[in-house]
Coordinates of C-alpha atoms and ligand atoms in Angstrom, one line a residue:
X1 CA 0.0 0.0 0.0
X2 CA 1.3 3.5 -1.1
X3 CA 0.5 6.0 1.5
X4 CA 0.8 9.7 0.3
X5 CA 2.8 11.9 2.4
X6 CA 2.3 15.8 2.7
X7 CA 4.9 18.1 3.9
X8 CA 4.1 21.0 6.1
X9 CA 5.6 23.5 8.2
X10 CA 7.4 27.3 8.0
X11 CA 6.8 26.9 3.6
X12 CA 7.0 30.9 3.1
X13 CA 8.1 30.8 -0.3
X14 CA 7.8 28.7 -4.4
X15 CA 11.7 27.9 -3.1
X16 CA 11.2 26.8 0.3
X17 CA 8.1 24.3 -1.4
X18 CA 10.8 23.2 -3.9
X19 CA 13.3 22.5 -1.7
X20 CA 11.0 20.7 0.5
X21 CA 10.0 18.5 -1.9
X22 CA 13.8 18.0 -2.9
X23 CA 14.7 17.1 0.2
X24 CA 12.1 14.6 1.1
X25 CA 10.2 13.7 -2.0
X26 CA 7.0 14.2 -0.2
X27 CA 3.6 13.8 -2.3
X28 CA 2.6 17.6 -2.0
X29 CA 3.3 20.2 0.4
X30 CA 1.0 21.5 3.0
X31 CA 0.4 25.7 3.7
X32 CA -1.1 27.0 6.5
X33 CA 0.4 30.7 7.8
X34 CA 1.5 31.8 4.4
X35 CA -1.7 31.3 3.1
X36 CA -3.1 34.2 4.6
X37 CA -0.1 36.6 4.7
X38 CA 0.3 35.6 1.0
X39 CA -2.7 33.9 -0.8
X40 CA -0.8 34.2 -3.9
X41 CA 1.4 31.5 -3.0
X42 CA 0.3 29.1 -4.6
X43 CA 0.0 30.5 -7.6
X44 CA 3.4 31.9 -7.2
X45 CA 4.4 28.0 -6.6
X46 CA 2.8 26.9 -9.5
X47 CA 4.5 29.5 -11.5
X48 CA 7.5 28.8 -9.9
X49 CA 7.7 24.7 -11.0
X50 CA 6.6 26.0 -14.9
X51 CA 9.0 28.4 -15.6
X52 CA 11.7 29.0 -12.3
X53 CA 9.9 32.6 -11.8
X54 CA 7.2 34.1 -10.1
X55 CA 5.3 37.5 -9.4
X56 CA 5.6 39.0 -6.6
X57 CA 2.1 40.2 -5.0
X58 CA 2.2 44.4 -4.9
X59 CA 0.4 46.4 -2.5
X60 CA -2.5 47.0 -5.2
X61 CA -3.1 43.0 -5.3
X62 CA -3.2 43.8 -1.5
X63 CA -5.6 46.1 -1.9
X64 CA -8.1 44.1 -4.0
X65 CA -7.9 41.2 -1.5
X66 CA -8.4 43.6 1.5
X67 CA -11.3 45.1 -0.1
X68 CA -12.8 42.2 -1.8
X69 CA -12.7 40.0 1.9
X70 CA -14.1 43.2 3.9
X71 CA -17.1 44.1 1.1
X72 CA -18.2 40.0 1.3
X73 CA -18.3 40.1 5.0
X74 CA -20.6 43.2 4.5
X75 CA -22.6 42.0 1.8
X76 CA -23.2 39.0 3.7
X77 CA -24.0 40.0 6.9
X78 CA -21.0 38.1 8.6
X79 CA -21.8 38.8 12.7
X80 CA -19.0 40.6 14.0
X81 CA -17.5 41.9 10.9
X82 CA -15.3 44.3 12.4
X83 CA -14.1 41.9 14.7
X84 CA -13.3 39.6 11.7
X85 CA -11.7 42.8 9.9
X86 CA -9.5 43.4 13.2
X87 CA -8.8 39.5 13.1
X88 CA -7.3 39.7 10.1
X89 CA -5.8 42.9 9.8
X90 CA -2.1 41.5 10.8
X91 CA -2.4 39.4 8.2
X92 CA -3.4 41.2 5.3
X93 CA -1.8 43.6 5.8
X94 CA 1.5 42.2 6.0
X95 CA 4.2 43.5 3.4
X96 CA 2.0 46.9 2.9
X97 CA 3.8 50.0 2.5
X98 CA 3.1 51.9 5.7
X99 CA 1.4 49.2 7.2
X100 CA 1.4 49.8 10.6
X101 CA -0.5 53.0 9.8
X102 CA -3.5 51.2 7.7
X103 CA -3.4 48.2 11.0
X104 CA -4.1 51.3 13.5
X105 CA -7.4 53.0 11.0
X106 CA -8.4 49.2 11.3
X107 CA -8.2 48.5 14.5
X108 CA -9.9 52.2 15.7
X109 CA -13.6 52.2 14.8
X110 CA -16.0 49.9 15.6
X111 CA -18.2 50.4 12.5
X112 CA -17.7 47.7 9.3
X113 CA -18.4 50.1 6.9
X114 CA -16.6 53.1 8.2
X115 CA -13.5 50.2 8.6
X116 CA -14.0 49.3 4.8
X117 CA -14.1 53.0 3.3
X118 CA -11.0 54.0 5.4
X119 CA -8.8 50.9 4.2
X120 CA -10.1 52.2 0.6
X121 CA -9.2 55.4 1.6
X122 CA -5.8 54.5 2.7
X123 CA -4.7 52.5 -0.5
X124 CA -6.3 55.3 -3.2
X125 CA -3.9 57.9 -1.2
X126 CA -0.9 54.6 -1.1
X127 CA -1.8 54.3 -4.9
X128 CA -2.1 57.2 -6.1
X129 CA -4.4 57.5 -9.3
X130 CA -3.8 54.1 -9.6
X131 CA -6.7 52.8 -7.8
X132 CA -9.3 55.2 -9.6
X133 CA -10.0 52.9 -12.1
X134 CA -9.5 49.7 -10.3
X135 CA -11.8 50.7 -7.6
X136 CA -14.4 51.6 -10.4
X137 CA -14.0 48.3 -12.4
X138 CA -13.9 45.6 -9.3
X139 CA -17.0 43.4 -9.5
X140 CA -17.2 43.8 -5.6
Ligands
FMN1 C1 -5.4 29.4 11.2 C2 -4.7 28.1 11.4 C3 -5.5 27.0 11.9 C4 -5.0 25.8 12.1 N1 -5.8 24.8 12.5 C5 -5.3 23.5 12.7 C6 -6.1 22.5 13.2 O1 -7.3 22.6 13.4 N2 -5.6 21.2 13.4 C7 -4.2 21.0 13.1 O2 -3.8 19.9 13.3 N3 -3.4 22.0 12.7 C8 -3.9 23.2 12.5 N4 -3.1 24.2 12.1 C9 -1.6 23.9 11.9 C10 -1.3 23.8 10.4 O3 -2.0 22.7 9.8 C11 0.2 23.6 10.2 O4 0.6 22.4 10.6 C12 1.0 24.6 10.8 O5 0.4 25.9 10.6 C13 2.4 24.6 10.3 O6 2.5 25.0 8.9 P1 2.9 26.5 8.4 O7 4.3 26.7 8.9 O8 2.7 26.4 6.9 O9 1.9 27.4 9.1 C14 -3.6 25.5 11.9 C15 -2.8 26.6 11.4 C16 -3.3 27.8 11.2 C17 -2.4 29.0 10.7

């Protein structure tokens, strides 16, 4: 009997994945805490294995993720959602430019909406113009 073995534990990057499964010639590779400091991950893996390169996530693909995950626990009435915003606000946030700024608007009012409009706020000033048209072409 073959029994599949999964590797798991500190896998922040596409290289530390390879070299996991390098070293041990497990059947896949398990990701738990990079997964929500860097959903991209596994894209960035998979990238990784086809062609030895991946993208890097910028703070506008952190911007979309932030906004999209705050607007669906609005939109769908998730109880507490600022105290799922403030839950995750280490997280996402994570690799932002002036991070520690955006964590404190986050963690300061009490009020989903007001919590959603500020982070918006914060990355259209972080952007620039950039997120002008971004903002206005989201499906969320
Ligand atoms: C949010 C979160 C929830 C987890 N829940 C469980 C769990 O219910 N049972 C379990 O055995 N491990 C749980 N783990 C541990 C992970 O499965 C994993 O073994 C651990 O995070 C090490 O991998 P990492 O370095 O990629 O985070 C959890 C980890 C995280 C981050």
């Amino acid at each position: 009997m073959r029994i599949p073995v999964i590797g798991n534990g500190d896998v922040r990057s596409p290289e530390d994945a390879a070299a996991m499964v390098a070293e041990t010639g497990c059947d896949a590779v398990m990701i738990g805490r990079s997964a929500a400091t860097n959903p991209w991950i596994f894209r960035q893996i998979a990238q990784y294995s086809e062609r030895g390169s991946y993208q890097e996530a910028g703070d506008r693909d952190r911007f979309q993720m932030i906004r999209r995950y705050f607007r669906m626990l609005i939109e769908e009435g998730f109880p507490d959602a600022p105290g799922k915003m403030k839950q995750f606000a280490a997280w996402f946030t994570h690799g932002v430019r002036n991070g520690s700024q955006l964590r404190k608007l986050i963690y300061e009012s009490s009020d989903a909406e007001r919590i959603a409009d500020e982070v918006e706020r914060f990355f259209e000033k972080l952007l620039g113009g950039e997120t002008a048209l971004t903002a206005a072409g989201a499906s969320l």
